[in-house]
Amino acid sequence: MGHKKIIISALMMLALPIWVLAQRIHYSDPGRDDYRQVNFEIIGKVSSNIVIYKNYRSKNDLSIFDNEMKLKDKINLDFLPDKLINVDFVPYPDFFYMIYQYQKRNIVYCNVVKMDAAGQKLVGPVEIDTTQIGGASDNKIYSTIYSEDKQHIMVFKINKRNERNYFFTTLLYNDKMEFRKKSRLQVTMSKKDAVFSDFIVDNDGDFVFTRCSRNGSRDNISRMDLMIKPAMADSFRVNDIPLTNNFLDEVKIKADNINKTYLLSSLYYKQRRGNVEGLYIAIWDKAQNRVKAENYTIFNDELKEDAKSENTSAKTAFNDYFIRQVLPKKDGGFMIVAELFFTSSRGNNWNRYDYLYSPYSMSPYSSYNSYWSPYGMYGNPWNRWNYGSSTRYYSENIALFSFDPNASIEWSNILHKSQFDDNSSDALSYLIYNTGGEINFLYNQLERRVRLLSEQSVTPNGSVKRSPTLKNLDKDFEFLPKYGKQVGARQVVMPCMYRNYICFAKIDF
């Protein structure tokens, strides 16, 4: 009898529509004040709740959703000041930290508060640091980064005294926000046209970035140093990495905490402002304090032909690609994800160098004797921006590259997509979610004048699998994939537009 029940249950499961087994989507109800212009950040899954921060003008709220995206509570963060400059979040399984900064007269304050899954204060607000500035300013001064295991949290600021002298102040905390170390360090640039890479803190609490030099303010990188400040040290270890007469684009750095290495990557050129030739890779070994492996991978004609945009030649195929992610693998190898992105404007030609070295990039342009924020506003939903009403945005193919622990390429492939929009890039690009066995990409694809959420996945050997358009989609909701977040093993939360309102969808795969 028991065997019959099992067989009947199995047959019933097979009879279900495929989309029931593939994914479930729950939408939140848009609130009356969740206008299109609202700033937001998906903090993540805290205990059993989905917690989302929202800001509109001087109003700051936490929306607490249940597992079906029903609003459980809306918490008014009345302890936050009206003139808030920036907010960062460090989420944990059952609580999160909110680190925020604001200005009062000529003082910028940086505070932290610990909150639970219901949006209630557990500790704080507690003042972390203050900075005196000259005159009125709404610029972000403090930046917050944290290690992959979230055992180290760093708040830092950079004071630019002149074109060649930068003074770093770093504040290191543990996962309980207990103070560990404060350091003040000077970084001198050999040339005034300098640029930094991403800033990271690894699982040992070490602060790491690259210092790069260019031959001009809109030129390629011709020199690079790897800067490492050990957690409890008060100085940088400066490591020159020769580029052998090649020129780099934007340098990306990622900590491989399992294998104790730093992964450096960039698109590269053989001549200044020429065409992109391939990928530069360097693997820095922490224990041996040296470059463990290095490689210049040249893109072949077949790959260029597959990667190019419709109106470009194979020779210039990668000129508008940008490295978006560096994904370490357990064996010491890693995967690089790059995306084709460009814009067109009336009377203005698209310029890669203006995009890279704008005020929103890692290029330290600011007035003398002022504080400079390395992250600016690009890519942060809390400060979405665009070029203006006459701009069309294009977000197209995704290039994937897998490298072994010796920096040699294992495989490459192209995920084909075609996206464009006028006035805003919010609905373009993609969201990555990792299921362990595959890397999955979610993005909008235009079908019959309607943007539908589509999916492609990549296996460890580089095979690309295109899934059917996601089912059970409500056509009245337009997804904003690049602002989404993976909150579980097979679960993502993604913002979407409903008419002129922001709401959120939870997708279970």
mmCIF file of C-alpha atoms in Angstrom, residues 169-458:
data_model
loop_
_atom_site.group_PDB
_atom_site.id
_atom_site.type_symbol
_atom_site.label_atom_id
_atom_site.label_comp_id
_atom_site.label_asym_id
_atom_site.label_seq_id
_atom_site.Cartn_x
_atom_site.Cartn_y
_atom_site.Cartn_z
ATOM 1 C CA THR A 169 42.730 56.649 7.897
ATOM 2 C CA THR A 170 41.554 53.076 8.501
ATOM 3 C CA LEU A 171 39.399 51.800 11.381
ATOM 4 C CA LEU A 172 39.274 48.020 11.757
ATOM 5 C CA TYR A 173 36.563 46.199 13.755
ATOM 6 C CA ASN A 174 35.618 42.573 14.336
ATOM 7 C CA ASP A 175 32.188 41.027 13.736
ATOM 8 C CA LYS A 176 30.988 42.340 17.123
ATOM 9 C CA MET A 177 32.016 45.881 16.071
ATOM 10 C CA GLU A 178 34.719 45.791 18.727
ATOM 11 C CA PHE A 179 37.542 48.177 17.848
ATOM 12 C CA ARG A 180 40.807 46.503 16.797
ATOM 13 C CA LYS A 181 43.090 48.974 15.051
ATOM 14 C CA LYS A 182 43.296 52.552 13.793
ATOM 15 C CA SER A 183 45.992 53.510 11.290
ATOM 16 C CA ARG A 184 46.985 56.707 9.513
ATOM 17 C CA LEU A 185 49.060 56.160 6.397
ATOM 18 C CA GLN A 186 50.415 58.279 3.569
ATOM 19 C CA VAL A 187 50.316 57.137 -0.064
ATOM 20 C CA THR A 188 52.433 59.120 -2.516
ATOM 21 C CA MET A 189 51.776 59.015 -6.248
ATOM 22 C CA SER A 190 54.707 59.099 -8.677
ATOM 23 C CA LYS A 191 52.507 60.930 -11.188
ATOM 24 C CA LYS A 192 49.522 63.194 -10.728
ATOM 25 C CA ASP A 193 47.327 61.135 -13.092
ATOM 26 C CA ALA A 194 46.688 58.287 -10.643
ATOM 27 C CA VAL A 195 43.931 55.764 -10.215
ATOM 28 C CA PHE A 196 43.140 53.121 -7.584
ATOM 29 C CA SER A 197 41.530 49.721 -7.984
ATOM 30 C CA ASP A 198 38.797 48.317 -5.748
ATOM 31 C CA PHE A 199 39.541 48.410 -2.030
ATOM 32 C CA ILE A 200 39.173 45.088 -0.205
ATOM 33 C CA VAL A 201 39.743 43.590 3.231
ATOM 34 C CA ASP A 202 40.501 39.856 3.301
ATOM 35 C CA ASN A 203 39.691 37.202 5.909
ATOM 36 C CA ASP A 204 42.909 38.050 7.790
ATOM 37 C CA GLY A 205 41.848 41.689 8.118
ATOM 38 C CA ASP A 206 44.487 42.903 5.623
ATOM 39 C CA PHE A 207 43.621 46.042 3.617
ATOM 40 C CA VAL A 208 44.508 45.687 -0.087
ATOM 41 C CA PHE A 209 44.257 47.697 -3.330
ATOM 42 C CA THR A 210 46.360 48.669 -6.348
ATOM 43 C CA ARG A 211 47.940 52.053 -7.014
ATOM 44 C CA CYS A 212 48.163 52.734 -10.737
ATOM 45 C CA SER A 213 49.672 55.487 -12.875
ATOM 46 C CA ARG A 214 48.689 56.744 -16.313
ATOM 47 C CA ASN A 215 50.414 58.937 -18.869
ATOM 48 C CA GLY A 216 47.462 61.315 -18.971
ATOM 49 C CA SER A 217 44.096 61.934 -17.348
ATOM 50 C CA ARG A 218 42.271 59.935 -20.051
ATOM 51 C CA ASP A 219 44.935 57.354 -20.783
ATOM 52 C CA ASN A 220 45.610 53.675 -20.091
ATOM 53 C CA ILE A 221 47.456 52.415 -17.019
ATOM 54 C CA SER A 222 51.208 52.056 -17.550
ATOM 55 C CA ARG A 223 52.368 51.240 -13.998
ATOM 56 C CA MET A 224 50.858 49.249 -11.114
ATOM 57 C CA ASP A 225 51.740 48.651 -7.453
ATOM 58 C CA LEU A 226 49.966 46.210 -5.164
ATOM 59 C CA MET A 227 49.419 47.903 -1.774
ATOM 60 C CA ILE A 228 48.968 45.649 1.274
ATOM 61 C CA LYS A 229 48.437 46.837 4.851
ATOM 62 C CA PRO A 230 48.438 43.881 7.275
ATOM 63 C CA ALA A 231 45.628 44.107 9.809
ATOM 64 C CA MET A 232 47.712 45.244 12.780
ATOM 65 C CA ALA A 233 50.407 47.161 10.860
ATOM 66 C CA ASP A 234 50.787 50.916 10.402
ATOM 67 C CA SER A 235 52.422 50.832 6.981
ATOM 68 C CA PHE A 236 51.826 49.564 3.460
ATOM 69 C CA ARG A 237 53.855 46.870 1.760
ATOM 70 C CA VAL A 238 54.419 48.293 -1.731
ATOM 71 C CA ASN A 239 54.873 45.659 -4.448
ATOM 72 C CA ASP A 240 55.771 46.765 -7.965
ATOM 73 C CA ILE A 241 54.151 44.612 -10.668
ATOM 74 C CA PRO A 242 55.857 45.234 -14.062
ATOM 75 C CA LEU A 243 53.559 45.455 -17.087
ATOM 76 C CA THR A 244 56.210 44.621 -19.749
ATOM 77 C CA ASN A 245 55.358 47.539 -22.061
ATOM 78 C CA ASN A 246 51.646 46.694 -22.124
ATOM 79 C CA PHE A 247 48.858 49.006 -20.966
ATOM 80 C CA LEU A 248 45.978 48.134 -18.680
ATOM 81 C CA ASP A 249 42.388 49.249 -18.547
ATOM 82 C CA GLU A 250 40.512 49.221 -15.212
ATOM 83 C CA VAL A 251 42.175 46.918 -12.647
ATOM 84 C CA LYS A 252 39.979 44.561 -10.616
ATOM 85 C CA ILE A 253 41.198 42.884 -7.436
ATOM 86 C CA LYS A 254 39.635 39.967 -5.573
ATOM 87 C CA ALA A 255 40.764 38.045 -2.490
ATOM 88 C CA ASP A 256 40.803 34.257 -2.791
ATOM 89 C CA ASN A 257 40.553 33.546 0.930
ATOM 90 C CA ILE A 258 40.655 29.753 0.552
ATOM 91 C CA ASN A 259 43.946 29.701 -1.331
ATOM 92 C CA LYS A 260 45.396 32.860 0.298
ATOM 93 C CA THR A 261 45.952 34.730 -2.953
ATOM 94 C CA TYR A 262 44.922 38.026 -4.550
ATOM 95 C CA LEU A 263 43.545 37.861 -8.092
ATOM 96 C CA LEU A 264 44.365 40.866 -10.295
ATOM 97 C CA SER A 265 42.710 41.224 -13.688
ATOM 98 C CA SER A 266 42.278 43.818 -16.397
ATOM 99 C CA LEU A 267 41.629 44.137 -20.099
ATOM 100 C CA TYR A 268 44.904 45.166 -21.745
ATOM 101 C CA TYR A 269 46.271 46.972 -24.783
ATOM 102 C CA LYS A 270 49.553 46.658 -26.669
ATOM 103 C CA GLN A 271 49.563 50.361 -27.425
ATOM 104 C CA ARG A 272 48.120 53.425 -25.716
ATOM 105 C CA ARG A 273 44.414 53.840 -26.400
ATOM 106 C CA GLY A 274 44.504 51.072 -28.983
ATOM 107 C CA ASN A 275 42.108 48.150 -29.293
ATOM 108 C CA VAL A 276 41.674 45.667 -26.459
ATOM 109 C CA GLU A 277 43.964 42.694 -27.118
ATOM 110 C CA GLY A 278 42.999 40.377 -24.288
ATOM 111 C CA LEU A 279 43.029 39.820 -20.514
ATOM 112 C CA TYR A 280 45.884 40.457 -18.107
ATOM 113 C CA ILE A 281 45.943 38.105 -15.109
ATOM 114 C CA ALA A 282 48.226 38.099 -12.055
ATOM 115 C CA ILE A 283 47.936 35.849 -8.999
ATOM 116 C CA TRP A 284 49.680 37.183 -5.878
ATOM 117 C CA ASP A 285 50.671 34.590 -3.259
ATOM 118 C CA LYS A 286 50.324 35.995 0.283
ATOM 119 C CA ALA A 287 52.589 33.464 1.978
ATOM 120 C CA GLN A 288 55.447 33.859 -0.511
ATOM 121 C CA ASN A 289 54.833 37.594 -0.999
ATOM 122 C CA ARG A 290 55.286 37.413 -4.770
ATOM 123 C CA VAL A 291 53.474 36.973 -8.066
ATOM 124 C CA LYS A 292 52.703 33.264 -8.205
ATOM 125 C CA ALA A 293 51.466 33.293 -11.825
ATOM 126 C CA GLU A 294 50.983 35.886 -14.538
ATOM 127 C CA ASN A 295 49.572 35.768 -18.045
ATOM 128 C CA TYR A 296 48.504 37.942 -20.977
ATOM 129 C CA THR A 297 45.694 36.024 -22.693
ATOM 130 C CA ILE A 298 45.113 37.169 -26.279
ATOM 131 C CA PHE A 299 41.566 37.007 -27.648
ATOM 132 C CA ASN A 300 41.462 35.020 -30.898
ATOM 133 C CA ASP A 301 39.460 36.045 -33.972
ATOM 134 C CA GLU A 302 36.761 33.435 -33.399
ATOM 135 C CA LEU A 303 36.061 34.715 -29.876
ATOM 136 C CA LYS A 304 36.048 38.338 -31.055
ATOM 137 C CA GLU A 305 33.579 37.518 -33.823
ATOM 138 C CA ASP A 306 31.271 35.837 -31.317
ATOM 139 C CA ALA A 307 31.593 38.630 -28.747
ATOM 140 C CA LYS A 308 31.150 41.691 -30.952
ATOM 141 C CA SER A 309 28.132 43.951 -31.047
ATOM 142 C CA GLU A 310 25.974 44.028 -34.151
ATOM 143 C CA ASN A 311 27.450 47.278 -35.494
ATOM 144 C CA THR A 312 31.132 46.749 -34.620
ATOM 145 C CA SER A 313 33.984 44.849 -36.206
ATOM 146 C CA ALA A 314 35.758 41.873 -34.688
ATOM 147 C CA LYS A 315 38.914 43.982 -34.352
ATOM 148 C CA THR A 316 37.193 46.340 -31.881
ATOM 149 C CA ALA A 317 34.935 43.682 -30.337
ATOM 150 C CA PHE A 318 36.114 44.070 -26.723
ATOM 151 C CA ASN A 319 36.647 47.839 -26.691
ATOM 152 C CA ASP A 320 33.368 48.404 -24.823
ATOM 153 C CA TYR A 321 33.527 45.430 -22.454
ATOM 154 C CA PHE A 322 33.891 45.944 -18.700
ATOM 155 C CA ILE A 323 34.919 43.359 -16.113
ATOM 156 C CA ARG A 324 31.970 42.985 -13.741
ATOM 157 C CA GLN A 325 32.898 40.020 -11.500
ATOM 158 C CA VAL A 326 35.882 37.892 -10.526
ATOM 159 C CA LEU A 327 34.715 34.573 -9.045
ATOM 160 C CA PRO A 328 37.336 32.422 -7.224
ATOM 161 C CA LYS A 329 37.148 28.618 -7.414
ATOM 162 C CA LYS A 330 38.139 26.163 -4.684
ATOM 163 C CA ASP A 331 41.079 24.756 -6.651
ATOM 164 C CA GLY A 332 42.769 28.172 -6.897
ATOM 165 C CA GLY A 333 41.415 28.982 -10.331
ATOM 166 C CA PHE A 334 38.773 31.622 -11.003
ATOM 167 C CA MET A 335 36.227 32.895 -13.486
ATOM 168 C CA ILE A 336 35.993 36.397 -14.963
ATOM 169 C CA VAL A 337 32.691 37.877 -16.132
ATOM 170 C CA ALA A 338 32.732 40.879 -18.486
ATOM 171 C CA GLU A 339 29.805 42.733 -20.071
ATOM 172 C CA LEU A 340 29.419 44.785 -23.219
ATOM 173 C CA PHE A 341 28.114 48.233 -22.240
ATOM 174 C CA PHE A 342 27.958 51.584 -24.039
ATOM 175 C CA THR A 343 25.702 54.595 -24.543
ATOM 176 C CA SER A 344 24.713 56.924 -27.360
ATOM 177 C CA SER A 345 23.736 60.553 -26.896
ATOM 178 C CA ARG A 346 22.723 63.330 -29.241
ATOM 179 C CA GLY A 347 25.783 65.346 -30.074
ATOM 180 C CA ASN A 348 28.051 63.286 -27.795
ATOM 181 C CA ASN A 349 30.064 60.248 -28.767
ATOM 182 C CA TRP A 350 30.452 57.372 -26.287
ATOM 183 C CA ASN A 351 33.854 57.583 -24.631
ATOM 184 C CA ARG A 352 35.140 54.664 -22.575
ATOM 185 C CA TYR A 353 37.664 56.850 -20.742
ATOM 186 C CA ASP A 354 35.041 59.354 -19.619
ATOM 187 C CA TYR A 355 33.008 56.435 -18.258
ATOM 188 C CA LEU A 356 35.971 54.847 -16.467
ATOM 189 C CA TYR A 357 37.499 58.010 -15.056
ATOM 190 C CA SER A 358 34.397 60.010 -14.261
ATOM 191 C CA PRO A 359 33.702 61.306 -10.720
ATOM 192 C CA TYR A 360 31.912 57.985 -10.133
ATOM 193 C CA SER A 361 34.997 55.866 -10.737
ATOM 194 C CA MET A 362 38.162 54.979 -8.838
ATOM 195 C CA SER A 363 39.987 57.985 -10.254
ATOM 196 C CA PRO A 364 40.781 60.392 -7.402
ATOM 197 C CA TYR A 365 39.579 63.644 -8.931
ATOM 198 C CA SER A 366 38.647 66.168 -6.268
ATOM 199 C CA SER A 367 39.644 69.573 -5.067
ATOM 200 C CA TYR A 368 42.881 69.847 -3.139
ATOM 201 C CA ASN A 369 42.942 69.295 0.611
ATOM 202 C CA SER A 370 39.581 67.548 0.532
ATOM 203 C CA TYR A 371 38.232 64.106 1.319
ATOM 204 C CA TRP A 372 37.714 61.756 -1.583
ATOM 205 C CA SER A 373 35.323 58.813 -1.729
ATOM 206 C CA PRO A 374 36.621 55.860 -3.770
ATOM 207 C CA TYR A 375 33.170 54.514 -4.584
ATOM 208 C CA GLY A 376 31.172 57.562 -5.590
ATOM 209 C CA MET A 377 27.701 56.696 -6.792
ATOM 210 C CA TYR A 378 27.949 54.395 -9.818
ATOM 211 C CA GLY A 379 26.198 51.063 -9.454
ATOM 212 C CA ASN A 380 24.711 51.825 -6.057
ATOM 213 C CA PRO A 381 20.893 51.746 -6.046
ATOM 214 C CA TRP A 382 20.973 54.170 -3.130
ATOM 215 C CA ASN A 383 22.304 56.778 -5.580
ATOM 216 C CA ARG A 384 21.147 55.804 -9.054
ATOM 217 C CA TRP A 385 22.225 58.220 -11.776
ATOM 218 C CA ASN A 386 22.169 58.643 -15.539
ATOM 219 C CA TYR A 387 23.638 60.812 -18.230
ATOM 220 C CA GLY A 388 20.456 62.691 -19.087
ATOM 221 C CA SER A 389 17.204 62.512 -21.014
ATOM 222 C CA SER A 390 18.828 62.215 -24.447
ATOM 223 C CA THR A 391 20.889 59.115 -23.675
ATOM 224 C CA ARG A 392 20.247 55.576 -24.870
ATOM 225 C CA TYR A 393 21.903 52.796 -22.856
ATOM 226 C CA TYR A 394 23.028 49.494 -24.362
ATOM 227 C CA SER A 395 23.854 46.399 -22.334
ATOM 228 C CA GLU A 396 24.673 43.419 -24.507
ATOM 229 C CA ASN A 397 26.727 40.204 -24.532
ATOM 230 C CA ILE A 398 28.404 38.666 -21.478
ATOM 231 C CA ALA A 399 31.901 37.194 -21.903
ATOM 232 C CA LEU A 400 33.004 34.372 -19.574
ATOM 233 C CA PHE A 401 36.581 33.224 -18.984
ATOM 234 C CA SER A 402 37.790 30.409 -16.744
ATOM 235 C CA PHE A 403 41.414 30.281 -15.549
ATOM 236 C CA ASP A 404 43.334 27.552 -13.739
ATOM 237 C CA PRO A 405 45.560 28.146 -10.653
ATOM 238 C CA ASN A 406 48.487 28.976 -12.969
ATOM 239 C CA ALA A 407 46.574 31.825 -14.698
ATOM 240 C CA SER A 408 46.230 29.784 -17.909
ATOM 241 C CA ILE A 409 42.878 29.966 -19.636
ATOM 242 C CA GLU A 410 40.754 26.794 -19.507
ATOM 243 C CA TRP A 411 37.796 27.921 -21.598
ATOM 244 C CA SER A 412 35.862 30.983 -22.760
ATOM 245 C CA ASN A 413 32.292 31.470 -23.907
ATOM 246 C CA ILE A 414 29.785 34.184 -24.770
ATOM 247 C CA LEU A 415 26.262 34.575 -23.383
ATOM 248 C CA HIS A 416 24.270 36.431 -26.005
ATOM 249 C CA LYS A 417 21.771 39.076 -24.969
ATOM 250 C CA SER A 418 20.638 42.392 -26.395
ATOM 251 C CA GLN A 419 19.258 45.168 -24.196
ATOM 252 C CA PHE A 420 18.734 48.895 -24.552
ATOM 253 C CA ASP A 421 16.689 51.595 -22.894
ATOM 254 C CA ASP A 422 16.305 55.353 -23.049
ATOM 255 C CA ASN A 423 17.013 57.716 -20.135
ATOM 256 C CA SER A 424 17.912 55.014 -17.618
ATOM 257 C CA SER A 425 19.921 51.787 -17.358
ATOM 258 C CA ASP A 426 17.977 50.479 -14.335
ATOM 259 C CA ALA A 427 16.294 47.595 -16.191
ATOM 260 C CA LEU A 428 19.472 46.542 -18.035
ATOM 261 C CA SER A 429 22.390 44.228 -17.193
ATOM 262 C CA TYR A 430 21.978 41.061 -15.104
ATOM 263 C CA LEU A 431 21.982 39.358 -11.716
ATOM 264 C CA ILE A 432 24.244 36.389 -10.963
ATOM 265 C CA TYR A 433 23.146 33.670 -8.586
ATOM 266 C CA ASN A 434 25.251 30.628 -7.746
ATOM 267 C CA THR A 435 23.702 27.226 -7.080
ATOM 268 C CA GLY A 436 27.029 25.485 -6.500
ATOM 269 C CA GLY A 437 26.903 23.377 -9.646
ATOM 270 C CA GLU A 438 26.178 26.244 -12.054
ATOM 271 C CA ILE A 439 26.495 30.026 -12.378
ATOM 272 C CA ASN A 440 23.133 31.479 -13.415
ATOM 273 C CA PHE A 441 22.435 34.822 -15.097
ATOM 274 C CA LEU A 442 19.053 36.572 -14.869
ATOM 275 C CA TYR A 443 18.302 39.462 -17.225
ATOM 276 C CA ASN A 444 15.480 41.136 -19.128
ATOM 277 C CA GLN A 445 14.933 40.171 -22.753
ATOM 278 C CA LEU A 446 12.590 42.106 -25.029
ATOM 279 C CA GLU A 447 9.891 39.852 -26.499
ATOM 280 C CA ARG A 448 6.928 41.312 -28.362
ATOM 281 C CA ARG A 449 7.723 44.754 -26.884
ATOM 282 C CA VAL A 450 7.582 43.393 -23.344
ATOM 283 C CA ARG A 451 10.655 42.850 -21.145
ATOM 284 C CA LEU A 452 10.557 39.324 -19.773
ATOM 285 C CA LEU A 453 12.952 37.863 -17.236
ATOM 286 C CA SER A 454 15.225 35.319 -18.920
ATOM 287 C CA GLU A 455 17.912 32.978 -17.665
ATOM 288 C CA GLN A 456 21.121 31.410 -18.930
ATOM 289 C CA SER A 457 23.420 29.181 -16.910
ATOM 290 C CA VAL A 458 27.050 28.116 -17.220
#
